[in-house]
Amino acid sequence: MTEPQSACQSVGIVAPQTARFEEALPLRSGARLDGYELVFETYGTLNAARNNAVLVCHALSGSHHVAGRYAGEKEDSGWWNNLVGPGKPLDTDKFFVIGVNNLGGCHGSTGPRSINPATGQPWGADFPFVTVEDWVDAQARLADKLGIESFAAIIGGSLGGMQALSWALQYPERVRHAAVIASAPKLTAQNIAFNEVARQAILTDPDFHGGHFYEHAMVPERGLRLARMVGHITYLSDDAMGEKFGRSLRHGKAAYSYDAEFEIESYLRHQGDRFSRQFDANTYLLTTKALDYYDPAFTHNGDLTAALAVARAAFLVVAFTTDWRFSPDRSREIVYALAHNGRNVAYAEIDCAAGHDSFLLDDPQYHAVLSAWFDRIEV
Amino acid sequence: MVAYRYDYDVIAQWIGQGEKVLDLGCGDGGLLRHLIETRQVLGYGVENDPEKILACLKNGINVIQADMDRGLTGFGDGFFDHVIMSLSLQAMHSTQGILAEMLRVGREAVVSFPNFGYWQHRQSILNGRMPVSRSLPYQWFDTPNVRFFTIADFEALCAQSGIAIHKRLAFDEGKVIVDDPNFLASVAVYRLGRD
């Protein structure tokens, strides 16, 4: 007799691993990285046929820590813990799930905080620009190292969705299914504008020191804080913000000061403070530029259908009705471009109030859609 | 398991092998699944009900969640061989708009709808009550239908809108009706094209 199991469990205690790559990686900018490390985590077991691997690509502030918790932690701390685990929509009893920190990141993979072998100092602002395509190339080398010829699925939200899409275009024969969630085939001018405000906040912080703040033992906390505050405004919907914070005053009445009085001010300051203490300013700059540059149709005269013609994967595209930073209209562009190429694609538009952040939440319809889609993937 | 409806066989016989097909209001994807299995079509469905989206995903259907009125705007002219709307036309506000869109993105449209002029419906009206039948199963206060029309009405609209009727089949609960379908048929199925 097997032990009774609860429907959904945690992957439990996990530990990151590091893969070292000596072969130089040519980058889209023309630069190259002569050697680099990628930090990653895995959940579940790679089966004998090696056909049950699922790659989870992270967004702007995510990491390789997708699910579970580290030894010593009381609670699960993975950023997509509600999605990944035994019995969960991305079921680790069936799939071998991989999370990887992208190049240029600040969670362990080679990035601006790492030592530049040419100078013996941290790379800082000299770390080369990395694009979505470069990340995918680096992830493909990790897959080679893990003995994974093709992925059962690649999934990502927001910037992670761009990576899932790019995988299907760069390595069409290595991706059987791709889930592109709360994402876009390219950013709009408005979206780039928000990124530019965030970058200017960092670049003009006197503590930034042109990106070489490490050697001054400083962190451009004010810039990072502002960048994150702007970001958070755009990740929530007007309604969600209104419902969560409204016009509530912390002291019940106006104090006629510039301290945090409204709850929304307090929330943004808290989010900004927390982020500025743990995230790297150069990583933030690099990553927002990767977002801005991504546009697979650019080399096809703006014709997304032509750009997606090489894709072979079956797609799931998901958008959220209240997401105005990555609106459903952008997701639909991907859907119709795939359909016009005769590709298999399903599109769900989830009625969730939380805006762009919805992709991280466990809305019942959203998770039911993912479960139904993953359940049909044969391994 | 998927629901099976008798108009599926009629529709299937009008669809060629390997065609590109769009099913508007595809429900759980039953018709598309039938066409994939019997005609090896490349099929897409448009549906807006969250439960039915899940059913489609479980059936492995290429379902696109959208309002039917808006679901076609992303498709290019003439992309599909057939665009199907099975028993949903009466629930659309813009009848002419959707017919025009179907014939824009498709070479042919296949449309079925309940005939309001069916004799049982007429009898019901004569008795002073709105009809409730197998083809019009709703009460007047909870029906999703917003347009009530007969076979004769529909054909008049086609003539007026430059829509060619390539074929019509009429049924009384699965039985083919040849004579006086506007009176004797509960459901009609059409193949439509551009004039």
Coordinates of C-alpha atoms in Angstrom, one line a residue:
Chain A
M1 CA 0.0 0.0 0.0
T2 CA 1.2 3.5 -0.8
E3 CA 1.0 6.2 1.7
P4 CA -1.9 8.6 1.3
Q5 CA -0.7 11.8 -0.2
S6 CA -2.2 15.2 -0.1
A7 CA -3.1 16.5 -3.6
C8 CA -0.3 19.1 -3.6
Q9 CA 3.0 19.1 -1.9
S10 CA 6.2 21.0 -1.7
V11 CA 9.3 19.9 -3.4
G12 CA 10.8 20.4 0.1
I13 CA 14.4 21.3 0.8
V14 CA 16.4 22.1 -2.4
A15 CA 20.0 23.2 -3.1
P16 CA 21.4 25.2 -6.0
Q17 CA 24.1 23.7 -8.3
T18 CA 26.7 25.5 -10.4
A19 CA 27.8 24.6 -13.9
R20 CA 31.0 26.0 -15.3
F21 CA 31.4 26.6 -19.0
E22 CA 34.9 27.2 -20.5
E23 CA 33.9 27.5 -24.2
A24 CA 33.4 31.2 -25.1
L25 CA 29.9 32.4 -25.6
P26 CA 29.4 34.8 -28.5
L27 CA 26.8 37.5 -27.7
R28 CA 24.4 39.4 -29.9
S29 CA 26.1 42.6 -29.1
G30 CA 29.3 41.4 -30.8
A31 CA 31.1 40.9 -27.4
R32 CA 31.8 37.4 -26.0
L33 CA 32.1 35.8 -22.6
D34 CA 35.2 33.6 -22.5
G35 CA 34.0 31.5 -19.5
Y36 CA 31.0 31.7 -17.2
E37 CA 29.0 29.9 -14.6
L38 CA 25.3 29.3 -14.4
V39 CA 23.6 28.5 -11.1
F40 CA 20.5 26.3 -11.3
E41 CA 18.1 24.1 -9.4
T42 CA 16.3 21.0 -10.4
Y43 CA 13.1 19.3 -9.0
G44 CA 11.8 15.8 -9.8
T45 CA 13.8 13.2 -11.7
L46 CA 15.0 13.0 -15.3
N47 CA 13.5 9.8 -16.7
A48 CA 15.3 7.2 -18.6
A49 CA 14.1 8.4 -22.0
R50 CA 15.4 11.9 -20.9
N51 CA 12.2 13.4 -22.4
N52 CA 10.5 14.8 -19.3
A53 CA 12.5 18.0 -18.7
V54 CA 10.8 21.3 -18.3
L55 CA 12.8 24.6 -18.3
V56 CA 11.4 27.5 -16.2
C57 CA 12.7 30.8 -17.4
H58 CA 12.6 33.7 -15.0
A59 CA 11.5 37.3 -15.4
L60 CA 13.2 40.6 -14.3
S61 CA 13.6 39.9 -10.6
G62 CA 13.3 36.1 -10.6
S63 CA 16.0 33.5 -10.2
H64 CA 16.8 29.8 -10.4
H65 CA 15.0 29.3 -7.1
V66 CA 11.7 28.4 -8.5
A67 CA 10.3 26.0 -5.9
G68 CA 10.9 24.7 -2.4
R69 CA 13.0 26.1 0.4
Y70 CA 16.6 26.1 1.4
A71 CA 17.9 24.3 4.5
G72 CA 17.1 26.4 7.6
E73 CA 14.2 28.2 6.0
K74 CA 10.8 27.6 7.6
E75 CA 8.7 28.3 4.5
D76 CA 8.9 27.6 0.8
S77 CA 10.6 30.5 -0.8
G78 CA 10.7 29.6 -4.5
W79 CA 9.1 32.3 -6.7
W80 CA 6.8 29.9 -8.5
N81 CA 6.3 27.5 -5.6
N82 CA 2.5 27.5 -6.1
L83 CA 3.0 26.1 -9.6
V84 CA 5.8 23.6 -9.3
G85 CA 5.7 20.6 -7.0
P86 CA 4.2 17.1 -6.6
G87 CA 0.5 17.2 -7.7
K88 CA 0.8 20.9 -8.8
P89 CA 0.1 22.1 -12.3
L90 CA 3.8 21.6 -13.2
D91 CA 3.9 18.2 -11.5
T92 CA 7.4 17.2 -10.4
D93 CA 6.2 13.6 -10.1
K94 CA 6.0 13.6 -13.9
F95 CA 8.4 16.3 -15.0
F96 CA 12.1 17.1 -14.3
V97 CA 11.9 20.8 -13.7
I98 CA 14.9 23.1 -14.1
G99 CA 15.3 26.7 -13.0
V100 CA 18.4 28.7 -14.0
N101 CA 19.6 32.1 -13.1
N102 CA 20.4 34.0 -16.3
L103 CA 23.7 35.4 -17.4
G104 CA 24.2 38.9 -16.0
G105 CA 22.0 38.0 -13.0
C106 CA 22.8 38.6 -9.4
H107 CA 21.8 35.3 -7.8
G108 CA 25.0 33.3 -8.5
S109 CA 25.4 33.1 -12.3
T110 CA 28.1 35.1 -13.9
G111 CA 27.1 38.8 -13.8
P112 CA 28.2 42.3 -13.1
R113 CA 29.1 41.4 -9.5
S114 CA 31.5 38.6 -10.7
I115 CA 35.2 39.2 -11.1
N116 CA 36.3 40.2 -14.6
P117 CA 39.3 37.9 -15.3
A118 CA 40.9 40.7 -17.4
T119 CA 41.0 43.2 -14.5
G120 CA 40.7 41.1 -11.4
Q121 CA 37.9 43.5 -10.3
P122 CA 34.1 43.1 -10.5
W123 CA 32.7 43.6 -14.0
G124 CA 30.3 46.3 -12.9
A125 CA 29.2 48.4 -15.9
D126 CA 31.7 46.6 -18.1
F127 CA 29.7 43.4 -18.1
P128 CA 28.6 42.9 -21.7
F129 CA 25.0 43.5 -22.8
V130 CA 23.1 40.2 -22.8
T131 CA 19.9 39.6 -24.8
V132 CA 17.1 37.1 -24.5
E133 CA 18.7 35.2 -27.4
D134 CA 22.0 35.1 -25.5
W135 CA 20.3 33.7 -22.4
V136 CA 18.7 31.0 -24.5
D137 CA 22.0 30.1 -26.0
A138 CA 23.5 29.8 -22.5
Q139 CA 20.5 27.7 -21.3
A140 CA 20.9 25.4 -24.3
R141 CA 24.5 24.7 -23.2
L142 CA 23.3 23.9 -19.7
A143 CA 20.8 21.5 -21.3
D144 CA 23.7 19.9 -23.3
K145 CA 25.6 19.4 -20.0
L146 CA 22.5 17.8 -18.3
G147 CA 22.1 15.5 -21.3
I148 CA 18.7 17.0 -22.3
E149 CA 18.3 16.9 -26.1
S150 CA 14.8 18.2 -26.2
F151 CA 12.5 19.7 -23.6
A152 CA 9.0 18.4 -23.0
A153 CA 8.2 22.1 -22.3
I154 CA 9.7 25.5 -21.7
I155 CA 7.6 27.9 -19.7
G156 CA 8.1 31.5 -18.6
G157 CA 6.1 34.6 -17.6
S158 CA 6.8 38.1 -18.7
L159 CA 10.5 38.3 -19.7
G160 CA 10.5 34.6 -19.1
G161 CA 7.8 34.1 -21.7
M162 CA 10.0 35.9 -24.2
Q163 CA 12.7 33.3 -23.5
A164 CA 10.2 30.4 -24.0
L165 CA 9.2 32.0 -27.3
S166 CA 12.8 32.6 -28.3
W167 CA 13.7 29.0 -27.5
A168 CA 11.1 27.8 -30.0
L169 CA 12.7 30.1 -32.7
Q170 CA 16.4 29.5 -31.9
Y171 CA 16.2 25.7 -31.2
P172 CA 12.9 24.6 -32.7
E173 CA 13.8 20.9 -32.7
R174 CA 14.6 21.1 -28.9
V175 CA 11.3 22.4 -27.7
R176 CA 8.1 20.2 -27.9
H177 CA 5.9 22.6 -26.0
A178 CA 6.2 26.3 -25.0
A179 CA 4.1 28.2 -22.5
V180 CA 4.3 32.0 -23.0
I181 CA 2.5 33.7 -20.1
A182 CA 1.8 37.4 -19.5
S183 CA 4.3 38.2 -22.2
A184 CA 4.7 40.0 -25.5
P185 CA 6.5 39.5 -28.9
K186 CA 8.1 42.9 -28.2
L187 CA 7.7 45.8 -25.8
T188 CA 5.6 48.8 -26.7
A189 CA 7.0 52.4 -26.6
Q190 CA 5.1 52.9 -23.3
N191 CA 6.6 49.8 -21.8
I192 CA 10.1 50.9 -22.9
A193 CA 9.4 54.3 -21.4
F194 CA 8.7 52.7 -17.9
N195 CA 12.0 50.8 -18.2
E196 CA 13.8 54.0 -19.1
V197 CA 12.5 55.9 -16.1
A198 CA 13.7 53.0 -13.9
R199 CA 17.1 53.1 -15.6
Q200 CA 17.5 56.8 -15.2
A201 CA 16.7 56.5 -11.5
I202 CA 19.7 54.2 -11.2
L203 CA 22.0 55.9 -13.6
T204 CA 21.6 59.3 -12.0
D205 CA 22.0 58.1 -8.4
P206 CA 25.4 59.6 -7.3
D207 CA 26.2 56.3 -5.5
F208 CA 26.0 54.5 -8.9
H209 CA 29.5 55.7 -9.9
G210 CA 29.1 54.8 -13.5
G211 CA 28.3 51.2 -12.6
H212 CA 31.5 50.7 -10.6
F213 CA 30.0 51.2 -7.2
Y214 CA 31.4 48.0 -5.8
E215 CA 34.9 49.4 -5.6
H216 CA 33.5 52.4 -3.7
A217 CA 31.7 50.0 -1.3
M218 CA 28.4 51.7 -2.2
V219 CA 25.1 50.6 -3.5
P220 CA 22.8 53.0 -5.5
E221 CA 20.0 52.2 -3.2
R222 CA 17.9 55.3 -4.0
G223 CA 18.0 54.5 -7.7
L224 CA 17.1 50.9 -7.3
R225 CA 14.4 51.8 -4.9
L226 CA 12.8 54.3 -7.3
A227 CA 13.1 51.8 -10.2
R228 CA 11.3 49.2 -8.2
M229 CA 8.6 51.6 -7.1
V230 CA 7.8 52.5 -10.7
G231 CA 7.9 48.9 -11.6
H232 CA 5.4 47.9 -8.9
I233 CA 2.9 50.6 -10.0
T234 CA 2.9 49.0 -13.4
Y235 CA 2.6 45.4 -12.2
L236 CA -0.7 46.1 -10.4
S237 CA -4.0 47.2 -11.9
D238 CA -5.7 50.4 -10.9
D239 CA -8.5 48.2 -9.4
A240 CA -6.2 45.9 -7.5
M241 CA -4.3 48.8 -6.0
G242 CA -7.6 50.5 -5.1
E243 CA -8.9 47.4 -3.5
K244 CA -5.7 46.7 -1.6
F245 CA -4.8 50.2 -0.4
G246 CA -7.5 52.6 -1.4
R247 CA -6.9 56.0 0.1
S248 CA -6.2 54.6 3.5
L249 CA -4.1 56.8 5.8
R250 CA -1.8 55.1 8.2
H251 CA -2.7 57.5 11.0
G252 CA -6.3 57.9 10.0
K253 CA -5.9 61.5 9.1
A254 CA -3.7 63.9 7.1
A255 CA -0.4 64.7 8.9
Y256 CA 0.7 67.3 6.4
S257 CA 4.1 65.7 5.9
Y258 CA 6.1 63.8 3.3
D259 CA 6.4 60.7 5.4
A260 CA 4.6 57.7 4.2
E261 CA 1.0 58.5 5.0
F262 CA -1.1 56.7 2.5
E263 CA -0.9 52.9 2.6
I264 CA 0.2 52.8 -1.0
E265 CA 3.2 55.0 -0.2
S266 CA 4.1 52.7 2.6
Y267 CA 3.8 49.7 0.4
L268 CA 5.9 51.1 -2.4
R269 CA 8.6 52.3 0.0
H270 CA 8.7 48.9 1.6
Q271 CA 9.0 47.1 -1.7
G272 CA 11.6 49.5 -2.9
D273 CA 13.7 49.2 0.3
R274 CA 13.6 45.4 0.2
F275 CA 14.6 45.2 -3.4
S276 CA 17.4 47.8 -3.2
R277 CA 19.1 45.7 -0.5
Q278 CA 19.1 42.5 -2.4
F279 CA 19.2 43.3 -6.2
D280 CA 22.1 44.4 -8.2
A281 CA 21.8 47.8 -10.0
N282 CA 23.8 46.7 -13.1
T283 CA 21.7 43.5 -13.4
Y284 CA 18.6 45.7 -13.3
L285 CA 20.0 47.9 -16.1
L286 CA 21.1 44.9 -18.3
T287 CA 17.8 43.0 -17.8
T288 CA 15.6 45.9 -18.7
K289 CA 17.6 46.5 -21.9
A290 CA 17.2 42.8 -22.8
L291 CA 13.5 43.3 -22.4
D292 CA 13.6 46.4 -24.6
Y293 CA 15.7 44.9 -27.4
Y294 CA 13.7 41.7 -27.7
D295 CA 11.8 41.8 -31.0
P296 CA 12.1 38.6 -33.1
A297 CA 10.1 40.3 -36.0
F298 CA 12.7 43.1 -36.3
T299 CA 14.8 41.1 -38.8
H300 CA 11.7 40.1 -40.7
N301 CA 10.6 43.7 -41.5
G302 CA 8.3 43.6 -38.5
D303 CA 6.4 40.6 -39.8
L304 CA 5.8 38.4 -36.7
T305 CA 4.2 35.6 -38.7
A306 CA 7.3 35.3 -40.8
A307 CA 9.5 35.4 -37.7
L308 CA 7.6 32.6 -36.0
A309 CA 7.5 30.4 -39.1
V310 CA 10.5 28.3 -37.8
A311 CA 8.7 27.4 -34.6
R312 CA 7.6 23.7 -34.2
A313 CA 6.5 23.6 -30.6
A314 CA 2.9 23.4 -29.5
F315 CA 2.1 26.7 -27.7
L316 CA 0.0 27.8 -24.8
V317 CA -0.3 31.5 -24.5
V318 CA -1.9 33.0 -21.4
A319 CA -2.7 36.7 -20.7
F320 CA -4.6 38.4 -17.9
T321 CA -7.4 40.8 -18.5
T322 CA -6.1 43.5 -16.1
D323 CA -2.4 43.3 -17.2
W324 CA -1.7 46.6 -18.8
R325 CA 2.1 46.3 -18.8
F326 CA 1.9 43.1 -21.0
S327 CA -1.7 43.4 -22.2
P328 CA -3.7 40.6 -23.8
D329 CA -3.5 42.4 -27.1
R330 CA 0.3 41.7 -27.2
S331 CA -0.3 38.0 -26.4
R332 CA -2.9 37.7 -29.1
E333 CA -0.3 38.9 -31.7
I334 CA 1.7 35.8 -30.8
V335 CA -1.4 33.6 -31.0
Y336 CA -2.4 34.8 -34.5
A337 CA 1.1 34.7 -35.8
L338 CA 1.4 31.0 -34.7
A339 CA -2.0 30.1 -36.1
H340 CA -1.1 31.8 -39.5
N341 CA 1.9 29.4 -39.6
G342 CA -0.5 26.4 -38.9
R343 CA 1.1 25.8 -35.5
N344 CA -0.8 24.3 -32.6
V345 CA -1.6 27.0 -30.1
A346 CA -4.2 27.5 -27.4
Y347 CA -4.9 30.9 -25.8
A348 CA -6.5 31.6 -22.4
E349 CA -7.3 35.1 -21.2
I350 CA -7.7 34.9 -17.4
D351 CA -10.1 37.3 -15.7
C352 CA -7.8 38.1 -12.7
A353 CA -7.8 41.5 -11.0
A354 CA -4.1 41.6 -10.0
G355 CA -2.6 43.0 -13.2
H356 CA 0.8 41.8 -14.5
D357 CA 1.5 40.2 -11.1
S358 CA -1.3 37.7 -11.8
F359 CA 1.1 35.3 -13.5
L360 CA 2.7 34.7 -10.1
L361 CA -0.6 34.1 -8.3
D362 CA -2.6 30.9 -8.1
D363 CA -5.9 32.0 -9.6
P364 CA -8.0 28.9 -10.0
Q365 CA -8.8 29.2 -13.7
Y366 CA -5.1 30.1 -14.5
H367 CA -3.8 27.0 -12.7
A368 CA -6.6 24.8 -14.1
V369 CA -5.5 25.9 -17.6
L370 CA -1.9 25.1 -16.9
S371 CA -2.8 21.7 -15.3
A372 CA -5.0 20.8 -18.3
W373 CA -2.2 21.7 -20.7
F374 CA 0.7 20.0 -18.9
D375 CA -1.5 16.9 -18.3
R376 CA -1.6 16.3 -22.1
I377 CA 2.1 16.4 -22.6
E378 CA 3.3 12.9 -23.1
V379 CA 6.6 11.8 -21.5
Chain B
M1 CA -16.0 12.3 -23.7
V2 CA -17.4 15.0 -25.9
A3 CA -21.0 15.8 -26.8
Y4 CA -22.1 14.6 -30.2
R5 CA -24.7 16.5 -32.2
Y6 CA -26.4 15.3 -35.3
D7 CA -25.4 18.4 -37.3
Y8 CA -21.7 17.3 -36.9
D9 CA -22.1 14.7 -39.6
V10 CA -23.7 17.2 -42.0
I11 CA -20.9 19.7 -41.4
A12 CA -18.2 17.0 -41.7
Q13 CA -19.4 15.9 -45.1
W14 CA -18.8 19.4 -46.4
I15 CA -15.2 19.6 -45.1
G16 CA -12.4 18.3 -47.2
Q17 CA -9.3 16.4 -46.1
G18 CA -6.7 18.5 -44.4
E19 CA -8.6 21.7 -44.6
K20 CA -8.0 24.7 -42.4
V21 CA -11.1 25.1 -40.3
L22 CA -12.2 27.7 -37.7
D23 CA -15.1 26.8 -35.3
L24 CA -16.7 29.8 -33.7
G25 CA -18.3 29.0 -30.4
C26 CA -16.5 25.7 -30.4
G27 CA -17.8 24.6 -26.9
D28 CA -15.8 21.7 -25.6
G29 CA -14.1 21.2 -29.0
G30 CA -16.3 18.2 -29.9
L31 CA -16.9 19.2 -33.5
L32 CA -13.3 20.0 -34.1
R33 CA -12.2 16.7 -32.5
H34 CA -14.6 15.0 -34.9
L35 CA -13.2 16.9 -37.9
I36 CA -9.6 16.2 -36.8
E37 CA -10.3 12.5 -36.5
T38 CA -12.5 12.1 -39.7
R39 CA -11.0 14.8 -41.9
Q40 CA -7.5 15.4 -40.5
V41 CA -8.2 19.1 -40.5
L42 CA -6.0 21.8 -39.0
G43 CA -8.6 23.2 -36.6
Y44 CA -8.9 26.3 -34.4
G45 CA -11.7 27.1 -32.2
V46 CA -13.0 30.4 -30.7
E47 CA -14.7 30.2 -27.3
N48 CA -15.1 32.5 -24.3
D49 CA -16.5 30.4 -21.6
P50 CA -13.7 29.5 -19.0
E51 CA -15.2 26.0 -18.4
K52 CA -15.3 25.3 -22.1
I53 CA -11.7 26.6 -22.5
L54 CA -10.6 24.0 -20.0
A55 CA -12.6 21.3 -21.8
C56 CA -11.0 22.2 -25.1
L57 CA -7.5 22.0 -23.5
K58 CA -8.3 18.6 -22.1
N59 CA -9.4 17.6 -25.6
G60 CA -6.2 18.9 -27.1
I61 CA -8.0 21.6 -29.2
N62 CA -6.4 24.8 -30.5
V63 CA -8.8 27.0 -28.6
I64 CA -8.5 30.8 -28.7
Q65 CA -10.3 32.5 -25.9
A66 CA -12.1 35.5 -27.3
D67 CA -15.4 37.1 -27.8
M68 CA -16.8 35.7 -31.0
D69 CA -17.5 39.2 -32.3
R70 CA -13.8 40.1 -31.8
G71 CA -12.2 36.7 -32.3
L72 CA -11.8 36.9 -36.0
T73 CA -10.1 40.3 -36.3
G74 CA -6.6 38.8 -35.9
F75 CA -7.0 36.4 -38.8
G76 CA -6.0 37.3 -42.3
D77 CA -8.3 37.3 -45.3
G78 CA -9.1 33.9 -46.7
F79 CA -6.9 32.0 -44.3
F80 CA -9.5 29.3 -43.6
D81 CA -11.2 26.9 -46.0
H82 CA -14.2 26.8 -43.8
V83 CA -15.4 28.9 -40.9
I84 CA -18.1 27.2 -38.9
M85 CA -20.7 28.5 -36.5
S86 CA -22.9 25.7 -35.2
L87 CA -26.1 26.8 -33.5
S88 CA -24.7 30.1 -32.3
L89 CA -25.8 32.7 -34.9
Q90 CA -29.0 33.4 -33.0
A91 CA -26.9 34.4 -30.0
M92 CA -24.8 37.0 -31.9
H93 CA -25.8 40.7 -31.8
S94 CA -24.3 41.7 -35.1
T95 CA -25.6 39.0 -37.5
Q96 CA -24.5 40.8 -40.6
G97 CA -21.1 41.7 -39.1
I98 CA -20.2 38.2 -38.1
L99 CA -21.4 36.7 -41.4
A100 CA -19.2 39.2 -43.2
E101 CA -16.2 38.4 -41.0
M102 CA -16.7 34.7 -41.5
L103 CA -16.6 35.1 -45.2
R104 CA -13.6 37.4 -45.0
V105 CA -11.4 35.0 -43.2
G106 CA -12.9 31.8 -44.8
R107 CA -13.5 30.7 -48.3
E108 CA -16.9 29.3 -47.2
A109 CA -19.0 29.6 -44.1
V110 CA -21.0 26.8 -42.5
V111 CA -23.8 28.1 -40.3
S112 CA -26.6 26.2 -38.5
F113 CA -29.4 27.8 -36.4
P114 CA -32.7 26.9 -34.9
N115 CA -35.7 27.8 -37.1
F116 CA -38.1 30.1 -35.2
G117 CA -40.7 29.4 -37.9
Y118 CA -40.9 25.7 -37.1
W119 CA -44.5 24.6 -36.8
Q120 CA -44.2 23.8 -33.0
H121 CA -42.8 27.2 -32.4
R122 CA -45.6 28.9 -34.4
Q123 CA -48.2 26.8 -32.5
S124 CA -46.7 27.9 -29.2
I125 CA -47.0 31.6 -30.2
L126 CA -50.6 31.1 -31.4
N127 CA -51.2 29.7 -27.9
G128 CA -49.8 32.9 -26.5
R129 CA -46.5 31.6 -25.2
M130 CA -42.9 31.9 -26.4
P131 CA -41.7 28.6 -27.8
V132 CA -39.6 26.2 -25.7
S133 CA -38.4 23.1 -27.6
R134 CA -35.4 20.9 -28.2
S135 CA -33.9 23.4 -30.6
L136 CA -34.9 26.4 -28.5
P137 CA -34.5 24.9 -25.0
Y138 CA -34.6 28.2 -23.0
Q139 CA -37.2 30.2 -21.3
W140 CA -37.7 33.7 -22.6
F141 CA -36.1 35.2 -19.5
D142 CA -32.9 33.2 -19.4
T143 CA -32.1 32.6 -23.1
P144 CA -28.7 33.4 -24.5
N145 CA -30.4 33.9 -27.9
V146 CA -30.8 37.5 -28.9
R147 CA -32.0 37.2 -32.6
F148 CA -35.1 35.2 -33.4
F149 CA -35.4 34.4 -37.1
T150 CA -36.8 31.9 -39.6
I151 CA -35.3 30.1 -42.5
A152 CA -37.1 32.5 -44.8
D153 CA -35.7 35.5 -42.8
F154 CA -32.2 34.2 -43.1
E155 CA -32.4 33.6 -46.8
A156 CA -33.8 37.1 -47.3
L157 CA -30.8 38.5 -45.4
C158 CA -28.3 36.5 -47.5
A159 CA -29.9 37.8 -50.7
Q160 CA -29.8 41.4 -49.4
S161 CA -26.1 41.0 -48.2
G162 CA -24.6 39.4 -51.3
I163 CA -24.1 36.1 -49.6
A164 CA -24.4 33.1 -51.9
I165 CA -26.2 30.0 -50.5
H166 CA -24.3 27.0 -51.9
K167 CA -26.2 24.4 -50.0
R168 CA -29.0 24.1 -47.5
L169 CA -30.1 21.1 -45.4
A170 CA -33.0 21.3 -43.0
F171 CA -33.9 18.9 -40.2
D172 CA -36.6 18.0 -37.8
E173 CA -34.6 16.5 -34.9
G174 CA -32.2 14.7 -37.2
K175 CA -34.7 13.8 -39.9
V176 CA -34.1 15.5 -43.3
I177 CA -36.9 17.8 -44.3
V178 CA -37.2 18.6 -48.0
D179 CA -40.7 20.1 -48.4
D180 CA -41.6 23.4 -46.8
P181 CA -38.6 23.5 -44.4
N182 CA -39.6 26.9 -43.0
F183 CA -42.6 25.2 -41.5
L184 CA -41.4 21.7 -40.9
A185 CA -37.7 22.0 -40.0
S186 CA -36.4 22.8 -36.5
V187 CA -32.8 23.4 -37.5
A188 CA -31.2 24.5 -40.8
V189 CA -27.5 24.1 -41.9
Y190 CA -26.1 26.2 -44.7
R191 CA -22.9 26.4 -46.8
L192 CA -22.4 30.0 -47.6
G193 CA -20.0 31.8 -49.9
R194 CA -19.4 35.3 -51.3
D195 CA -21.6 36.2 -54.3

